[in-house]
Coordinates of C-alpha atoms (C1' of nucleotides) in Angstrom, one line a residue:
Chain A
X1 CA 0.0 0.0 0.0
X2 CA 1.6 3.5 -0.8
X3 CA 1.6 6.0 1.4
X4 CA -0.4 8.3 -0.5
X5 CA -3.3 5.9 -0.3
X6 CA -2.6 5.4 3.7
X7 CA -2.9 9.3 4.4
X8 CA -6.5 9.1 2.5
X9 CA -7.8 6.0 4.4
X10 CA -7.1 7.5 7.4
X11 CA -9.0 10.1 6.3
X12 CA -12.3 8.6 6.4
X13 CA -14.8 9.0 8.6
X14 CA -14.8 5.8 10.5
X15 CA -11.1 6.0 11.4
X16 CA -10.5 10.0 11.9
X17 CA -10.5 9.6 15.9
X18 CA -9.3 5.9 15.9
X19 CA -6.6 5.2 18.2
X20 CA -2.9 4.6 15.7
X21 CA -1.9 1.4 16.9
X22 CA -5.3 -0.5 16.1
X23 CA -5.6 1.8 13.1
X24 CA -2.1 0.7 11.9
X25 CA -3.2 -3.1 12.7
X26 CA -6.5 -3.0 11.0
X27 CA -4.5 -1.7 7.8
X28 CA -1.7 -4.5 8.1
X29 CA -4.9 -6.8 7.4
X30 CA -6.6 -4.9 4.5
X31 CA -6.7 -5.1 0.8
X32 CA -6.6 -2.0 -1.6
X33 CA -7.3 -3.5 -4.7
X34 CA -8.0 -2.4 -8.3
X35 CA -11.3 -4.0 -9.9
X36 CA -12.6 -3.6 -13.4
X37 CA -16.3 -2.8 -14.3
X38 CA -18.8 -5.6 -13.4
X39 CA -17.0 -7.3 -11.1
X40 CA -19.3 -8.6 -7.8
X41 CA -17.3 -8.1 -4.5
X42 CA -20.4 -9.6 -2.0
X43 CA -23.2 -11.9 -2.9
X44 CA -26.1 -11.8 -1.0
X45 CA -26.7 -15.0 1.6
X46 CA -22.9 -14.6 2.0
X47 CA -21.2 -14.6 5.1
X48 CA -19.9 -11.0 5.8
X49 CA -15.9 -12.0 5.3
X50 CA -15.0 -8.5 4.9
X51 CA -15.9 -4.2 5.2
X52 CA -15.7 -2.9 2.4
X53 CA -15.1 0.9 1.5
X54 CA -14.9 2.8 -1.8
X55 CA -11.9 4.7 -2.8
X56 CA -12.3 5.4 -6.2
X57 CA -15.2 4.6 -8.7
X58 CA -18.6 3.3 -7.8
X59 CA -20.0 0.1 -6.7
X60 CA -23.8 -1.4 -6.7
X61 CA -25.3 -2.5 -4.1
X62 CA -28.4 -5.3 -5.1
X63 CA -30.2 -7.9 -4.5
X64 CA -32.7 -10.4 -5.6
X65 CA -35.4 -13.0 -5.6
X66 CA -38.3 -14.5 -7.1
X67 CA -36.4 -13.8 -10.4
X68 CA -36.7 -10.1 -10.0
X69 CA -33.4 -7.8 -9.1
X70 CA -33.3 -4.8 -7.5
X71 CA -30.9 -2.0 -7.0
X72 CA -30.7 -0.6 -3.4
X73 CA -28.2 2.1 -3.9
X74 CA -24.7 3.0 -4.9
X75 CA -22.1 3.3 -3.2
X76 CA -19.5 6.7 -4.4
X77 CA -16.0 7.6 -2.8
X78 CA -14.9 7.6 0.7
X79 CA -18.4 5.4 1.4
X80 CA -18.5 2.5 3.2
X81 CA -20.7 -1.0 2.5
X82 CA -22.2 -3.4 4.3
X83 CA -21.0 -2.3 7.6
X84 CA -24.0 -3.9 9.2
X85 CA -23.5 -7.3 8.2
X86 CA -19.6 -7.1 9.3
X87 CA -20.6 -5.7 13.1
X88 CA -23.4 -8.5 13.5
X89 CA -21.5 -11.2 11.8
X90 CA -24.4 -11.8 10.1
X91 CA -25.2 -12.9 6.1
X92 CA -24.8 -10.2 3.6
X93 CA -28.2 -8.8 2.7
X94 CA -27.2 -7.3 -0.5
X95 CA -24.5 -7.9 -3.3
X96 CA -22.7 -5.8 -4.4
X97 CA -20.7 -5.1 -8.2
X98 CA -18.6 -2.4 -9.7
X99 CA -20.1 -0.5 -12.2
X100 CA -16.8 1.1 -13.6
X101 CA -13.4 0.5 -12.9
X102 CA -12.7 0.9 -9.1
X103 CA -10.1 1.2 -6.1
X104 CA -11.7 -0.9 -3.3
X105 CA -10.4 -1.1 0.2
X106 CA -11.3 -4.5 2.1
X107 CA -10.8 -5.0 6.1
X108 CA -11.3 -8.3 6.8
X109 CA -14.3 -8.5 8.7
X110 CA -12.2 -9.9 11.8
X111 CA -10.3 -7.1 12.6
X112 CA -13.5 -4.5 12.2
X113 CA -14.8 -6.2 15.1
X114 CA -11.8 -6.7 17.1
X115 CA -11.0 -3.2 16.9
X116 CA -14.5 -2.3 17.8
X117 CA -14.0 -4.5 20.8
X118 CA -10.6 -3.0 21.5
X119 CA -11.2 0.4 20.6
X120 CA -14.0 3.2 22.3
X121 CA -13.6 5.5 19.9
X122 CA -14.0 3.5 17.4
X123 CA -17.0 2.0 18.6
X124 CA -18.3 6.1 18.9
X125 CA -18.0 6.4 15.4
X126 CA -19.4 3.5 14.2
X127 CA -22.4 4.0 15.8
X128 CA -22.6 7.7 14.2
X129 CA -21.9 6.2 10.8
X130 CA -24.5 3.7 11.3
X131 CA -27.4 6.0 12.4
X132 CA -26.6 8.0 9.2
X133 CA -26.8 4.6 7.2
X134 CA -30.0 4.2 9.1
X135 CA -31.7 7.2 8.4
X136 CA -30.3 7.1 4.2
X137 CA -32.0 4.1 4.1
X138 CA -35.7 5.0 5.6
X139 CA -35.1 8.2 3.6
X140 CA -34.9 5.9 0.3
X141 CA -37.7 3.7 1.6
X142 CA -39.9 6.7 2.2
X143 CA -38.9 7.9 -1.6
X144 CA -40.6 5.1 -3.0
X145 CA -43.4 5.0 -0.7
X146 CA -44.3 8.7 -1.5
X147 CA -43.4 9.2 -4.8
X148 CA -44.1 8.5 -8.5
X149 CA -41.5 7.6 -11.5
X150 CA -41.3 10.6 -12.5
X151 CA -41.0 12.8 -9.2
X152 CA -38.5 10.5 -7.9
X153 CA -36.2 11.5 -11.2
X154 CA -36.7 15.0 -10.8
X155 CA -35.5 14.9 -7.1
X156 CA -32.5 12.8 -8.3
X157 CA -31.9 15.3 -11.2
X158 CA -31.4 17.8 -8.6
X159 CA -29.6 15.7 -5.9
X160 CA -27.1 15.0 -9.0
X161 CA -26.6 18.8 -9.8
X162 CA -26.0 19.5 -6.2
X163 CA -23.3 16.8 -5.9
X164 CA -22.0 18.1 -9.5
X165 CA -21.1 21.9 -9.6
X166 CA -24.9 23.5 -10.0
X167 CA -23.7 24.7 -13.7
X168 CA -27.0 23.8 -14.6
X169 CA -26.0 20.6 -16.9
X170 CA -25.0 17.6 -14.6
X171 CA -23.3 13.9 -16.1
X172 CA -25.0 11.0 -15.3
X173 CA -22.5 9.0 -13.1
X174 CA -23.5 5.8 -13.9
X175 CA -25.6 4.5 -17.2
X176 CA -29.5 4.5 -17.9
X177 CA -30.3 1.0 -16.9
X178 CA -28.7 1.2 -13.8
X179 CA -30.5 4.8 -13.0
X180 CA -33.9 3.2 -13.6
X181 CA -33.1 0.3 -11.6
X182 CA -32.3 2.5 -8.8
X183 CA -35.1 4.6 -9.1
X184 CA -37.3 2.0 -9.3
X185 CA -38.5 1.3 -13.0
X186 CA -37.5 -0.4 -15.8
X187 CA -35.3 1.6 -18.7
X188 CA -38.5 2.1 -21.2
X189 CA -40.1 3.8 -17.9
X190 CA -36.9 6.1 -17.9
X191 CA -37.1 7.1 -21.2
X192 CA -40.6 8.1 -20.7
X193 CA -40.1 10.0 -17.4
X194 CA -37.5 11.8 -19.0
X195 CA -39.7 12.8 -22.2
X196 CA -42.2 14.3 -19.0
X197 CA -39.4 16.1 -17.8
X198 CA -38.7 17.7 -21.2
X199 CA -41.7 20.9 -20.4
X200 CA -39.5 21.3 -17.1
X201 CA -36.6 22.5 -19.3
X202 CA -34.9 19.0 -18.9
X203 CA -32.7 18.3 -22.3
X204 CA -31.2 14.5 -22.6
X205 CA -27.9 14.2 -24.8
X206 CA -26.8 10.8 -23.8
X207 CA -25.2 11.3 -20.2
X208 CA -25.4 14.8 -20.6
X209 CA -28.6 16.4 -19.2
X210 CA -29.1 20.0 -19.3
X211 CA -31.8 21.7 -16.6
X212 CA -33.1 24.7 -18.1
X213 CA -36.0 25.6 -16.1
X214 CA -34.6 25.0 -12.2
X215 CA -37.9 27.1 -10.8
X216 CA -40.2 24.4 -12.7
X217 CA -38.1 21.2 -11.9
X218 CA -38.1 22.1 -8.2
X219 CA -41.9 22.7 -8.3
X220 CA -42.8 19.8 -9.5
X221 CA -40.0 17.5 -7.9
X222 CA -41.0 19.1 -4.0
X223 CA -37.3 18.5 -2.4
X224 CA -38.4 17.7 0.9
X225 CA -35.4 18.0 3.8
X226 CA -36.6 14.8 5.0
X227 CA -36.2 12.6 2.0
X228 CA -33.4 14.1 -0.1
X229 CA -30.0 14.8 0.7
X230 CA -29.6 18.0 -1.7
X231 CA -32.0 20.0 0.5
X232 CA -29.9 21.8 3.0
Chain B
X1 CA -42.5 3.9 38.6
X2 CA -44.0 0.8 40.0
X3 CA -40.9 -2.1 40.9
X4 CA -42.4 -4.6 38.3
X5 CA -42.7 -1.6 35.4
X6 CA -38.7 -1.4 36.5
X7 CA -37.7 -4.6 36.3
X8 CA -39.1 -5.3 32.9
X9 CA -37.3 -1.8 31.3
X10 CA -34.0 -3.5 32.9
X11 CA -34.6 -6.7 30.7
X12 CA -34.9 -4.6 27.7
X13 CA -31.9 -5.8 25.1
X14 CA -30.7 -1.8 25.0
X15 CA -30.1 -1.6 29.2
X16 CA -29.4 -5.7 30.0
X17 CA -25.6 -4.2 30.2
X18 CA -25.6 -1.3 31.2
X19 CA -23.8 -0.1 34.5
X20 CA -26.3 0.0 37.4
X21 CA -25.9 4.0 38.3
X22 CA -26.1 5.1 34.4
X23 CA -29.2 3.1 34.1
X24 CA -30.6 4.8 37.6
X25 CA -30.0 7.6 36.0
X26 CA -31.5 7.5 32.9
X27 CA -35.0 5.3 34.4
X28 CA -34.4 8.5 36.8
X29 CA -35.6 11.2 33.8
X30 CA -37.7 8.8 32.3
X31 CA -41.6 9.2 32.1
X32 CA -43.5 5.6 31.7
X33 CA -47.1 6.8 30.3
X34 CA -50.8 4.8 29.2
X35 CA -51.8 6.4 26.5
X36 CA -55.1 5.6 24.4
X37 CA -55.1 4.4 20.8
X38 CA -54.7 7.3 17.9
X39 CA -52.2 9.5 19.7
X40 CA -49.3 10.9 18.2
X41 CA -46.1 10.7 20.0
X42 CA -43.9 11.6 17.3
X43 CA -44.0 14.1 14.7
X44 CA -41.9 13.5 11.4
X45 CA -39.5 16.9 11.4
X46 CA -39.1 17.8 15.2
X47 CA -36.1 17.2 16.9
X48 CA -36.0 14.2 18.6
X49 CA -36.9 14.9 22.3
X50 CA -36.9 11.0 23.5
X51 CA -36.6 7.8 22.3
X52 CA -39.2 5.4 23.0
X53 CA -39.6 2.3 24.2
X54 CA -43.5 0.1 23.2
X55 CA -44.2 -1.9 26.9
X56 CA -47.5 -3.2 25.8
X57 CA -49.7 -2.0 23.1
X58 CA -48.5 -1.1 19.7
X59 CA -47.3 1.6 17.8
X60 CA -47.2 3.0 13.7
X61 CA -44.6 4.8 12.2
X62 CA -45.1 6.5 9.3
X63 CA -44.7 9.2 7.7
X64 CA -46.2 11.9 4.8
X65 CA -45.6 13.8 1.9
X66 CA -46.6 15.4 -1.3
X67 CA -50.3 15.2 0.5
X68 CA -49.7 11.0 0.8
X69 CA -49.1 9.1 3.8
X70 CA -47.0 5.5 4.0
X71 CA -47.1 3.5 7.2
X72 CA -43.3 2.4 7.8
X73 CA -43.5 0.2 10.3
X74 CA -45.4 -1.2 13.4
X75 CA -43.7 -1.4 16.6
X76 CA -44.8 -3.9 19.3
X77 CA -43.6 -4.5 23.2
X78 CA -39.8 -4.3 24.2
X79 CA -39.1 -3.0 20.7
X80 CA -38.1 0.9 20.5
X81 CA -37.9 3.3 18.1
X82 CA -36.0 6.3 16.8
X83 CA -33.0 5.8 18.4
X84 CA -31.0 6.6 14.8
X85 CA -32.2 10.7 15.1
X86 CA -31.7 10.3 19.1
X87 CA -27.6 9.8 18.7
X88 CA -27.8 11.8 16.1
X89 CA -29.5 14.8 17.4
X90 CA -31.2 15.0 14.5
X91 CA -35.2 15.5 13.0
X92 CA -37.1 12.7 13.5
X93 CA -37.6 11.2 9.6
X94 CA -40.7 9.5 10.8
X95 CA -43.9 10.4 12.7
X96 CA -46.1 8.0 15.5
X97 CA -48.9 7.0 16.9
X98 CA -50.4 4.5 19.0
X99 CA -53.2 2.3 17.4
X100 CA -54.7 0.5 20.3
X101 CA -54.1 1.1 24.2
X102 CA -50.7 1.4 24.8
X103 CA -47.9 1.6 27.8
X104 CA -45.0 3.8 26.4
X105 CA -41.8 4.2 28.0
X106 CA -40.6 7.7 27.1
X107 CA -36.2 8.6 27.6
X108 CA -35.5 12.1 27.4
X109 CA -33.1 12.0 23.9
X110 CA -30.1 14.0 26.1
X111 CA -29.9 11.2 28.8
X112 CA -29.5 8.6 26.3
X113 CA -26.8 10.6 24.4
X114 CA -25.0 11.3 28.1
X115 CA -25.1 7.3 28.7
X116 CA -23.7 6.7 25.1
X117 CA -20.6 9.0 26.0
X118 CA -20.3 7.5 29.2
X119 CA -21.5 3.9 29.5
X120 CA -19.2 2.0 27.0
X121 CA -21.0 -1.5 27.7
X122 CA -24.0 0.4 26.5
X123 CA -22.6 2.5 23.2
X124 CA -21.6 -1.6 22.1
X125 CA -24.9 -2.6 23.0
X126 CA -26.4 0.2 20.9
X127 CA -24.4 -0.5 17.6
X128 CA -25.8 -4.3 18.0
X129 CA -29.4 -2.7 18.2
X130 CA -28.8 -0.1 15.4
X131 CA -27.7 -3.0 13.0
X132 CA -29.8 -4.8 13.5
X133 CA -32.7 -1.8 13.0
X134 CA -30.9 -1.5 9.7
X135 CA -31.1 -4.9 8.5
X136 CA -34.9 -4.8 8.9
X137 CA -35.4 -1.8 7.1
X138 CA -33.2 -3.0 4.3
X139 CA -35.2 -5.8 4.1
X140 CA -38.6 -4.2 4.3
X141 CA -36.9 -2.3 1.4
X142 CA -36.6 -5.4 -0.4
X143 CA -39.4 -6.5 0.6
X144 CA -41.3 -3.8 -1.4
X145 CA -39.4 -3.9 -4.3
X146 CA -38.4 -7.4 -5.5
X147 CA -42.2 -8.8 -4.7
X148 CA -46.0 -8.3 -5.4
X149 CA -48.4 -7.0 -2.9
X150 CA -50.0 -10.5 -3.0
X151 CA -47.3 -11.8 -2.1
X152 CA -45.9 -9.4 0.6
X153 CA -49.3 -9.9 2.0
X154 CA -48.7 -14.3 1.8
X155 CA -45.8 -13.9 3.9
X156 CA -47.2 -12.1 6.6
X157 CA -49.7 -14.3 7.1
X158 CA -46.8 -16.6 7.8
X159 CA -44.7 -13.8 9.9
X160 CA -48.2 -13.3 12.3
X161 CA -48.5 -17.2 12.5
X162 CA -45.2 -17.8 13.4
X163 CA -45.4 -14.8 16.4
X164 CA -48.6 -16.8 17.2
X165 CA -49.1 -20.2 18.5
X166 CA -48.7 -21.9 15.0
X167 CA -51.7 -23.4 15.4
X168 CA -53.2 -22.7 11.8
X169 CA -55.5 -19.6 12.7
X170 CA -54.4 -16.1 13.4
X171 CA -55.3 -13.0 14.8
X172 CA -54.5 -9.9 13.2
X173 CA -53.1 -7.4 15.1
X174 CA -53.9 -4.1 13.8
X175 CA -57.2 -3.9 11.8
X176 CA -57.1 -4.1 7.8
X177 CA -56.3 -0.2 7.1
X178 CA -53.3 -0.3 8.8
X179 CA -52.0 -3.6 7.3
X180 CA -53.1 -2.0 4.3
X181 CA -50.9 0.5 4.4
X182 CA -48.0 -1.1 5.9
X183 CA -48.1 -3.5 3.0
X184 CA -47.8 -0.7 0.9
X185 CA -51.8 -1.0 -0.6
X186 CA -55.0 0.4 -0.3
X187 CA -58.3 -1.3 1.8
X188 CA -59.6 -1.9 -1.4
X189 CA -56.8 -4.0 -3.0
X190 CA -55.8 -5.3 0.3
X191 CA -59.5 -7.5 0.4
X192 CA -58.9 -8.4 -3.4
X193 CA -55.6 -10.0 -2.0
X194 CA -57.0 -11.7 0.2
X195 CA -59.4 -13.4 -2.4
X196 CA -56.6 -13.9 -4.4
X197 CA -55.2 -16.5 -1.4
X198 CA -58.4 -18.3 -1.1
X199 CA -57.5 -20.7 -2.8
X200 CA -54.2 -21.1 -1.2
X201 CA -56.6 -22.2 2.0
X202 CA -56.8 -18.5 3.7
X203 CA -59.9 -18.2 5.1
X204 CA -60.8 -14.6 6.3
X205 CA -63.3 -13.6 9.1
X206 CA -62.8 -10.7 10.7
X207 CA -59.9 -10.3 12.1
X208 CA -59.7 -14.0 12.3
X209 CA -57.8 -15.9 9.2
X210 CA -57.8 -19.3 9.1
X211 CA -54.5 -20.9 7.4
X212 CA -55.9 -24.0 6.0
X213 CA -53.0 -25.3 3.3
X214 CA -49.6 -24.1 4.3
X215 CA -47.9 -26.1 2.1
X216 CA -49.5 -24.2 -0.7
X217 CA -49.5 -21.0 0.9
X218 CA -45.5 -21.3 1.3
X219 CA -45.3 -22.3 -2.2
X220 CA -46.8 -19.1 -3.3
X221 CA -45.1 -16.4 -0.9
X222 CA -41.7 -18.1 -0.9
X223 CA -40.3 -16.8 2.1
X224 CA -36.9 -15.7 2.2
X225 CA -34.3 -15.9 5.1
X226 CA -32.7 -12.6 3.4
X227 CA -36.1 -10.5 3.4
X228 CA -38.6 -12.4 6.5
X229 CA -38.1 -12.2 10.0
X230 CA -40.2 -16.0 10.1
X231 CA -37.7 -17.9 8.2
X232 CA -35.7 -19.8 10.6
Chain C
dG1 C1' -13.8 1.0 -40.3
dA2 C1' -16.8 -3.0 -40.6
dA3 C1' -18.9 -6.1 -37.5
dT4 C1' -20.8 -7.1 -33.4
dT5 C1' -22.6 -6.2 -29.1
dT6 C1' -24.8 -3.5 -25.8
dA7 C1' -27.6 0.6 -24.4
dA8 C1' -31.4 3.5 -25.4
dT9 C1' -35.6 4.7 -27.5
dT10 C1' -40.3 4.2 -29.3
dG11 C1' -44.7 2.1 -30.0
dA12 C1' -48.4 -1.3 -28.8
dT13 C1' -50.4 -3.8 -25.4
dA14 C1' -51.2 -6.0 -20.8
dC15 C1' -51.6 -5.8 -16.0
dA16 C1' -51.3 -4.5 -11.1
dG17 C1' -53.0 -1.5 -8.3
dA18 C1' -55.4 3.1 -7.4
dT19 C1' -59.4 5.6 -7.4
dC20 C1' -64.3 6.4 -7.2
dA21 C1' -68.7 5.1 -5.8
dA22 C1' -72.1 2.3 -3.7
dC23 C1' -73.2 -0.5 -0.1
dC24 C1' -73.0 -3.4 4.1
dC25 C1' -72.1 -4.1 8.7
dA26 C1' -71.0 -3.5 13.5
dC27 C1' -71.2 -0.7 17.1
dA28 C1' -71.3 3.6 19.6
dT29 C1' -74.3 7.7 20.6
dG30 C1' -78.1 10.7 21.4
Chain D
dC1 C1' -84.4 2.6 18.8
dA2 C1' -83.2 5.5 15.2
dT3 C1' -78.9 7.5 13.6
dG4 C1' -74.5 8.2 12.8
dT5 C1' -69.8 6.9 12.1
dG6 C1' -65.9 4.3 10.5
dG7 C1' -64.3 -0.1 8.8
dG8 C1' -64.7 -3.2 5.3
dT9 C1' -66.2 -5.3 0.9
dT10 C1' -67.5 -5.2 -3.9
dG11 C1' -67.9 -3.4 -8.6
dA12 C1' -66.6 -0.3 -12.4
dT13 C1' -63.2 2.4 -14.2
dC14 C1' -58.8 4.7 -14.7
dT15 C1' -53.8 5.3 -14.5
dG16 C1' -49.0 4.3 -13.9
dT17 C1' -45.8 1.1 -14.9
dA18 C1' -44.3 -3.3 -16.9
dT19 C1' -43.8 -6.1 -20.8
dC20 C1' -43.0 -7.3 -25.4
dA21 C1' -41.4 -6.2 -29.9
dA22 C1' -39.0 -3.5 -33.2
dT23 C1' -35.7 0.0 -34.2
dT24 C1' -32.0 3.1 -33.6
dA25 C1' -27.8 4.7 -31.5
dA26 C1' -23.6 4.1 -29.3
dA27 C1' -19.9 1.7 -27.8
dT28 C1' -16.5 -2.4 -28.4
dT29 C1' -14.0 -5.6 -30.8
dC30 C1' -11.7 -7.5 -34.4

DNA sequence: GAATTTAATTGATACAGATCAACCCACATG
DNA sequence: CATGTGGGTTGATCTGTATCAATTAAATTC
């Protein structure tokens, strides 16, 4: 592991305030590994053999049955994955692929739950990090719940443009299919959604979408504080 | 506080642990109240004054927007809920209310957050409890989205018989609105369901259904380890 | 740069579930 | 005992979304 990537581990969230000897011991046991697109680093049913975290890149997080799939979120930079599983030594709920290439850090599950036996601090944080997984998740729940097809785009439109630089035309991070699988529908249902968004000044050009009328998009999309994460 | 009322808070999974004087404390600046059925103890938004503890009786989350409203979850005895926004000292994402007669045990949200800073048997304690309220929602989440509301509504049939006696008939808990709802359907579509299962040997009267062909009834919900609480 | 694969769009149709309306039933209230 | 009132069922209809099929566009591979 280079050094470079050392300094930036340590800069996540979960080990900021972690004491440097269980820090340096946790990191003597992990992986940082490059993966190409597509490749799955958790199936569901699984035992929970390691944390996983992010670096660089984006990974899926899904799951199935009765022949249907469905995505449950994805995972950016600096974000963790299945931390739940790993604390409970419990079976993964979800599996999880990269969707592009991808620098993934792996902690063997072991030492995550050693250290959080060893380590207050560290036990502090985890249980901060884990509300906030908590509360995304019932925000996503409630996102479905509450909302159409086509509202649920718009508020992710505007989530993406937050997270982008707000030059009113955001890049897609990921591809079509896997947007409408997150969101819920199928691709055709995307395609339509976005054709309903066109009066709201919302122009597709492959990845590219440009958002023209802000005042209308926000109207109809209703940002609530309680649901979305771009609402501040 | 009656002696019996105390004892049973102490077997709660969240204090079992926890050092004798912090738990004094906090039973200390607690409020144990019997309220009737329709009253809301939570509203989706405020800051989150206490976390809550269901004794006896039974409780809905849920929560409301864009003038619809989506029951979350129910919450029966020993259970407790919004402890995520208590750490967190954050908005409640969800509102409650009680839907029958119920004993409530109300923890002023600053004593808990004292106990988590000081009490390290009970800040381990509480990462156990929040992963495991995570892995429910996640699979309510999947729940919703990888099946039909038929088949939500099959499996649980099989979750209330297997809280039950098992001994082929069951007694719903809430009435048919608020299954409804949790099940993510209307009234309406929620009795169609339930004539779609007749032939799987569900009999429905009243509140009473009558599980006459579990075999069958298995075979069409195909309950999941990964998604039911029932599956062993 | 032609060939092949994969992603995205469009149209036609099917279906699950919502909505609206009428009605029934149980039970509480004046 | 008449009268609400709310929960529940049933039927008719409507709507959002899925599905299936065909086509186009874009990305990969040779």
């Amino acid at each position: 592991m280079r050094p470079n990537d050392l300094s930036e581990i340590h800069t996540l969230t979960l080990f900021k305030k972690m004491d440097e000897n269980n820090f340096a011991a946790i990191i003597q046991a992990a992986y940082l590994q490059n993966f190409p697109a597509q490749v799955q680093l958790a199936n569901e049913g699984d035992d929970a053999d390691f944390l996983f975290f992010v670096i660089e890149g984006c990974v899926e997080l899904f799951a199935a049955a009765n022949g249907r799939e469905a995505t449950m979120a994805m995972v950016g930079p600096s974000e963790s994955f299945i931390l739940a599983a790993v604390l409970k030594d419990a079976p993964y709920l979800m599996s999880a692929r990269t969707t592009e290439k991808s620098r993934v850090l792996m902690i063997p599950a072991q030492n995550i739950r050693d250290a959080f036996e060893k380590d207050e601090a560290f036990a502090r944080t985890i249980i901060l990090e884990l509300a906030e997984c908590y509360r995304t998740v019932i925000k996503d729940y409630k996102n479905l719940k509450l909302r159409t097809a086509v509202e649920r785009l718009a508020n992710r439109l505007l989530e993406f443009h937050c997270e982008q630089e707000e030059t009113g035309v955001i890049e897609l991070p990921y591809d079509k299919k896997r947007l409408a699988a997150l969101l819920g529908m199928t691709p055709e249902n995307l395609s339509r959604a976005f054709l309903t968004l066109k009066p709201y000044g919302v122009i597709v050009r492959g990845s590219k979408i440009t958002l023209n009328d802000m005042k209308g998009l926000i109207t109809l999309a209703k940002p609530n504080q309680l649901i979305d994460r771009h609402t501040k």
